mmCIF file with all atom_site columns, C-alpha atoms in Angstrom:
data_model
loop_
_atom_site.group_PDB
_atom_site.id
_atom_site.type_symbol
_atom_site.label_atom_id
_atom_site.label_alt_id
_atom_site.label_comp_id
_atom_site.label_asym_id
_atom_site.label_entity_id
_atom_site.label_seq_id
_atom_site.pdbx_PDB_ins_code
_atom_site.Cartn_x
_atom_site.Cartn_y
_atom_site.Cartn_z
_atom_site.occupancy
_atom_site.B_iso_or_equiv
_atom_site.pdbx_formal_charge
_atom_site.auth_seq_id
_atom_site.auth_comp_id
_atom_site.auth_asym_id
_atom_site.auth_atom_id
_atom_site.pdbx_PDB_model_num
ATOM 1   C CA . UNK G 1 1   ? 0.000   0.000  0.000  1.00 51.00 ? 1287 UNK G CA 1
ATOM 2   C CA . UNK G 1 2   ? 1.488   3.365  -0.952 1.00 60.00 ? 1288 UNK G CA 1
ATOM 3   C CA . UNK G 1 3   ? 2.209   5.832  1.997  1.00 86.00 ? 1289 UNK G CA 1
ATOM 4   C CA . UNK G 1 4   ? -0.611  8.455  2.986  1.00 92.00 ? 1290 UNK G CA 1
ATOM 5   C CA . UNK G 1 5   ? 0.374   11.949 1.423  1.00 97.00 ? 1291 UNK G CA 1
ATOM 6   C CA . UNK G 1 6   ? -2.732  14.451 2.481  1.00 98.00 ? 1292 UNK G CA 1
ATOM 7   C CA . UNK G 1 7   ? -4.612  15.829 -0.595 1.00 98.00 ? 1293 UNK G CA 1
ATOM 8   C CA . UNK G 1 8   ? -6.970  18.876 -0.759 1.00 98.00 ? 1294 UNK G CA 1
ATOM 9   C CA . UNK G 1 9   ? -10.232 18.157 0.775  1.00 98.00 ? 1295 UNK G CA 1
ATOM 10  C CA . UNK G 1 10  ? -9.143  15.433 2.740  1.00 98.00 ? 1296 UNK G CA 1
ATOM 11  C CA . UNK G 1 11  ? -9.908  16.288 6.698  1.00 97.00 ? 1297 UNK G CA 1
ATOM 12  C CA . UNK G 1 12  ? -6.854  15.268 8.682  1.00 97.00 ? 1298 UNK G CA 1
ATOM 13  C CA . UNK G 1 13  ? -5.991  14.849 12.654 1.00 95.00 ? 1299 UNK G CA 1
ATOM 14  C CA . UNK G 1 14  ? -2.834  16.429 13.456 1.00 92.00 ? 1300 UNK G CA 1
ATOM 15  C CA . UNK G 1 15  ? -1.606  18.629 16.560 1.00 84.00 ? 1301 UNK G CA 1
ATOM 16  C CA . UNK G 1 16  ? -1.355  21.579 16.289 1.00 75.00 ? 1302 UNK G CA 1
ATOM 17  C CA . UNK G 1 17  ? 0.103   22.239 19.726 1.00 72.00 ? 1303 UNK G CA 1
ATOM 18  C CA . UNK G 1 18  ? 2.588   24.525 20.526 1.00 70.00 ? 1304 UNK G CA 1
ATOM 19  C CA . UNK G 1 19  ? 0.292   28.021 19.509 1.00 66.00 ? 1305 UNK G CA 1
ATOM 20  C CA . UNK G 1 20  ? 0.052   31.300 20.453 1.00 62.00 ? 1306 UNK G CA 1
ATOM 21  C CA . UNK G 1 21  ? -2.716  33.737 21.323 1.00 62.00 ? 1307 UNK G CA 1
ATOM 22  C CA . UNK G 1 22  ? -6.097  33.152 19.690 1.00 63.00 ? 1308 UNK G CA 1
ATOM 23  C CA . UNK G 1 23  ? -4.611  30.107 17.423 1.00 58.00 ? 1309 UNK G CA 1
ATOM 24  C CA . UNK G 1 24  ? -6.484  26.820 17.516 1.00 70.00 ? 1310 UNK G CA 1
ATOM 25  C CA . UNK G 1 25  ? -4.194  24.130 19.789 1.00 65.00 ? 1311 UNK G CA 1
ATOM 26  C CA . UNK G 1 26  ? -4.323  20.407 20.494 1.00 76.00 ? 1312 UNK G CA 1
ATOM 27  C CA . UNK G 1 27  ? -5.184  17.740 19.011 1.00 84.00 ? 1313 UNK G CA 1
ATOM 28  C CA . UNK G 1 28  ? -8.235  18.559 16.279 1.00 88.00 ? 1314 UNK G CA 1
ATOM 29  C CA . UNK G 1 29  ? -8.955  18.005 12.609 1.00 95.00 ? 1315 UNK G CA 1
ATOM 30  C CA . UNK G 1 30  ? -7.989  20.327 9.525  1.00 96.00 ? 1316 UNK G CA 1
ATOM 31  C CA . UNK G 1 31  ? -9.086  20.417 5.889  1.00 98.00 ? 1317 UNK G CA 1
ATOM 32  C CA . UNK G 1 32  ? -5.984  20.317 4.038  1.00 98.00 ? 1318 UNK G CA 1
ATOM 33  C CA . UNK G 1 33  ? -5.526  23.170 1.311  1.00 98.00 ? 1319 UNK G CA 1
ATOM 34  C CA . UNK G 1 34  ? -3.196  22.413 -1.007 1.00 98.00 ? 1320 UNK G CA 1
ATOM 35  C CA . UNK G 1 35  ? -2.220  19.709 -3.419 1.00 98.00 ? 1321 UNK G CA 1
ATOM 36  C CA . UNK G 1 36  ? -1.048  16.047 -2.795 1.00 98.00 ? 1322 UNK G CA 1
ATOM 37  C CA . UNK G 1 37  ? 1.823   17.161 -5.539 1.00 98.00 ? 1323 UNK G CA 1
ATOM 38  C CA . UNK G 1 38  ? 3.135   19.796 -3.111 1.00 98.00 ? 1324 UNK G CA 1
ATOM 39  C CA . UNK G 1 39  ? 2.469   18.325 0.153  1.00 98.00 ? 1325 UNK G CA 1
ATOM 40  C CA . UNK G 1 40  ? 4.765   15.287 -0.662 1.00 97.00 ? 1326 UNK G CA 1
ATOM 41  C CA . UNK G 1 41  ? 7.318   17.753 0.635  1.00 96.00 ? 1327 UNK G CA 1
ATOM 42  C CA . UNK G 1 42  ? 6.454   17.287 3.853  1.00 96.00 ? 1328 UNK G CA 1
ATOM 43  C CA . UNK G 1 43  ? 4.066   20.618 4.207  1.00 97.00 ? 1329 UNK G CA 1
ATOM 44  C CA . UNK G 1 44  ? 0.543   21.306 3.654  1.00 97.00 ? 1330 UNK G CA 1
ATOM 45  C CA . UNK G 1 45  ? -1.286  24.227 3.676  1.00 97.00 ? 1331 UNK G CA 1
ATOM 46  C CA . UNK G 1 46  ? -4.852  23.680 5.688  1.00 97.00 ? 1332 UNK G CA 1
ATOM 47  C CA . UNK G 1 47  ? -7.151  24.959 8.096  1.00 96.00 ? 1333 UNK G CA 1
ATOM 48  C CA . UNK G 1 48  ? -8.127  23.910 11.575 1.00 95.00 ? 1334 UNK G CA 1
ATOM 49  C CA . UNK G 1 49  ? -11.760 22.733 12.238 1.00 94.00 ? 1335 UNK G CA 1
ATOM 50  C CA . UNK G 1 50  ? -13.673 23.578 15.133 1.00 92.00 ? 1336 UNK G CA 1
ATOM 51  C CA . UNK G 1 51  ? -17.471 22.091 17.105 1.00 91.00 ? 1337 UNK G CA 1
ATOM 52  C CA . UNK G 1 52  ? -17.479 25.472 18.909 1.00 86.00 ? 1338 UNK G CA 1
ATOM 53  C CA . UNK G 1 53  ? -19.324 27.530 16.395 1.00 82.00 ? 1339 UNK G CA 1
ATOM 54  C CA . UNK G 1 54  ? -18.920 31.810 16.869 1.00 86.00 ? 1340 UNK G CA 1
ATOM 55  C CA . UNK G 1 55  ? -21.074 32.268 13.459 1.00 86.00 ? 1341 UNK G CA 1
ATOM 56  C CA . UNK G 1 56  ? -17.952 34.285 12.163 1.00 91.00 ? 1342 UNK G CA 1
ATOM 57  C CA . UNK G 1 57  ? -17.736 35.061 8.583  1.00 93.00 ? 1343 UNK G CA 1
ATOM 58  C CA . UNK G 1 58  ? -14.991 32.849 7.866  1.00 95.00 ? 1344 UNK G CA 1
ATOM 59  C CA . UNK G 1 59  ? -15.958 30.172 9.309  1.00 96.00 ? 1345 UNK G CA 1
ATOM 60  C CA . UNK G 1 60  ? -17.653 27.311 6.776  1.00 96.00 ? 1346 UNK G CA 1
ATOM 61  C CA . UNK G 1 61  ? -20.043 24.758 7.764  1.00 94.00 ? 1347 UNK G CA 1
ATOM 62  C CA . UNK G 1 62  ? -19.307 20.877 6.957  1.00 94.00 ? 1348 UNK G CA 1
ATOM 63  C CA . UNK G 1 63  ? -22.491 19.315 6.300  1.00 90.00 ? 1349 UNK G CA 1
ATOM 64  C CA . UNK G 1 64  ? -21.080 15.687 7.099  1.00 84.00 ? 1350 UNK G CA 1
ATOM 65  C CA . UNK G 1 65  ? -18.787 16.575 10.509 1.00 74.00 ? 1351 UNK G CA 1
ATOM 66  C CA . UNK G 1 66  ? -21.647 17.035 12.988 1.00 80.00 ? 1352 UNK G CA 1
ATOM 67  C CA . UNK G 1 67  ? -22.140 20.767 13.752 1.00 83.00 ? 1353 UNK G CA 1
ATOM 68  C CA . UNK G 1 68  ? -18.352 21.467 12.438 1.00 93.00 ? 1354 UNK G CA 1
ATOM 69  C CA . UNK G 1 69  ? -17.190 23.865 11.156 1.00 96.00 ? 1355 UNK G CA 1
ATOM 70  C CA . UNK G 1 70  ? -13.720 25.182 9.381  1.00 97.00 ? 1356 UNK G CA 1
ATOM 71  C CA . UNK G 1 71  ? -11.861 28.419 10.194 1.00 96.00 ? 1357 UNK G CA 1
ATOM 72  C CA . UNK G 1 72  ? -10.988 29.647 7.031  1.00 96.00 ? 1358 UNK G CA 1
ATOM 73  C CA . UNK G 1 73  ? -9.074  32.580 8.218  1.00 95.00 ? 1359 UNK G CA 1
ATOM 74  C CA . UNK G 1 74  ? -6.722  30.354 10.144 1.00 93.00 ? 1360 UNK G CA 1
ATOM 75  C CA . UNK G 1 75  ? -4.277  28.952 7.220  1.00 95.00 ? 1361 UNK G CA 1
ATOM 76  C CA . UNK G 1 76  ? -1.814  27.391 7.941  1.00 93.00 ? 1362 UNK G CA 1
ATOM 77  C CA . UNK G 1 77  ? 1.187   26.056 6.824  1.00 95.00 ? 1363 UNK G CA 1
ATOM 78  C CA . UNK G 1 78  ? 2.518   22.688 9.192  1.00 93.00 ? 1364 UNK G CA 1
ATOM 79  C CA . UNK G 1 79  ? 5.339   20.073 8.451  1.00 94.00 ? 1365 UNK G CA 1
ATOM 80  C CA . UNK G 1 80  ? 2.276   17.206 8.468  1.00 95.00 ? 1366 UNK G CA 1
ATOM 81  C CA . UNK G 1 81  ? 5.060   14.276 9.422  1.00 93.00 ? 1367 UNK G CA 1
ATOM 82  C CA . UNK G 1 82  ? 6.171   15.698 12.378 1.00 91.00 ? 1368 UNK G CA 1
ATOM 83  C CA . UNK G 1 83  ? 2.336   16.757 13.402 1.00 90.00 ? 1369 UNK G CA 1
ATOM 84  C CA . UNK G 1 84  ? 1.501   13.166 12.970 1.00 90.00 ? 1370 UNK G CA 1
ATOM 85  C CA . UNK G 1 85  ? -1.279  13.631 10.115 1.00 94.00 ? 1371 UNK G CA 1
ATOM 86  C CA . UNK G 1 86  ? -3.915  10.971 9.674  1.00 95.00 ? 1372 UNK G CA 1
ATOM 87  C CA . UNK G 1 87  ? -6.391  10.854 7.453  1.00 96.00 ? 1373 UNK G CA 1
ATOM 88  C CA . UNK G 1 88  ? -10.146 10.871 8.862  1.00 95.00 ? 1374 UNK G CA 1
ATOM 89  C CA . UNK G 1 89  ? -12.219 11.677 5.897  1.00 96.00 ? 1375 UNK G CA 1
ATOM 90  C CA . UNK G 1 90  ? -13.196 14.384 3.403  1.00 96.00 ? 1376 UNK G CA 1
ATOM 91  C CA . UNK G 1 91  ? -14.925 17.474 2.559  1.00 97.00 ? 1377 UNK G CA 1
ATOM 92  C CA . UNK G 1 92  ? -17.482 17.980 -0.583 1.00 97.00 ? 1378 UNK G CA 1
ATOM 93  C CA . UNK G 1 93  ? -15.417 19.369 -3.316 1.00 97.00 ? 1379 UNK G CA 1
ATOM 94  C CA . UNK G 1 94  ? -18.578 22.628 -2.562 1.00 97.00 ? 1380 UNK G CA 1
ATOM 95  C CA . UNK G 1 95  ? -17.095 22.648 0.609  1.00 97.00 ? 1381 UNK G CA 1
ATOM 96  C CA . UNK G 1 96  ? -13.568 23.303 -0.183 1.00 98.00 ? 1382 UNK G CA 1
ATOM 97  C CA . UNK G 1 97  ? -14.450 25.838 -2.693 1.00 98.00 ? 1383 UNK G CA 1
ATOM 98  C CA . UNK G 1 98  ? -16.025 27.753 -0.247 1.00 97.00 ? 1384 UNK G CA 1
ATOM 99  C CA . UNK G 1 99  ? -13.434 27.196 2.036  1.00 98.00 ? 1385 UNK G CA 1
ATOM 100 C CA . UNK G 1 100 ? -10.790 28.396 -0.311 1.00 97.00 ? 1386 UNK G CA 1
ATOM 101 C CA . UNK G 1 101 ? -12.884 31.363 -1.600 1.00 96.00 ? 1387 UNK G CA 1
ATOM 102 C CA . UNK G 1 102 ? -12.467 33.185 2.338  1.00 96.00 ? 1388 UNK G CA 1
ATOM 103 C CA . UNK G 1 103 ? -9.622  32.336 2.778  1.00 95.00 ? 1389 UNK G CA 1
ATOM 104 C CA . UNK G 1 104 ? -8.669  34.120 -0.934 1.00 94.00 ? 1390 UNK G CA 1
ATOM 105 C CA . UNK G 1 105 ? -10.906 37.031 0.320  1.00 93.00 ? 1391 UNK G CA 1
ATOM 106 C CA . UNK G 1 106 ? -9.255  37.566 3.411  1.00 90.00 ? 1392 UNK G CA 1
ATOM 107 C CA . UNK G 1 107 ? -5.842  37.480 1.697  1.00 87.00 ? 1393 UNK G CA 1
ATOM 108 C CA . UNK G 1 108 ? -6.826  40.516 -0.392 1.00 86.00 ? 1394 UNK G CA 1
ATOM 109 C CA . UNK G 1 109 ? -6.756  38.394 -4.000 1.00 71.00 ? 1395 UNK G CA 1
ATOM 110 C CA . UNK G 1 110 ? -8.311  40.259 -7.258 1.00 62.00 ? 1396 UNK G CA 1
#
């Protein structure tokens, strides 16, 4: 069987302990960003998921994770090896697009 390498739309569990400030720690899933083709070098780009809805803006509903939700505003960029990535499931291909389109929003993208 080949090795796991996270692709976009695939919801992970990874740690995302240490963190600072208002940054999501522990333990928790993410919805993985960017590519398998560039996260075979060891990086992804995601976005933590949280059950503690705040009805913020960026924050985008998963219709399949119980009452989940994603922070789009909280990209991130982890070394998924050493946070111990596992794969748990996946988000509608809807879903990411949505989840994609805040996070461009928030960066400022025209």
């Amino acid at each position: 069987m080949a090795a796991f390498v996270p692709d976009a739309g695939d919801i992970v569990w990874l740690h995302f302990s240490p963190q600072a400030g208002h940054e999501q720690a522990g333990h928790r899933p993410a919805v993985v960003l960017s590519p398998a083709s560039y996260n075979r070098i060891g990086l992804m780009l995601c976005c933590p998921m949280t059950t503690k809805r705040k009805g913020y803006p960026f924050e985008v509903e998963i219709e399949d994770e119980k009452g989940s939700a994603v922070l789009a505003d909280q990209v991130k960029s982890l070394d998924w090896r050493a946070r111990n990535a596992q794969k748990k499931g996946r988000i509608s291909e809807q879903e990411l697009a949505e989840v994609r389109a805040k996070a461009t929003a928030l960066i400022g993208r025209k």
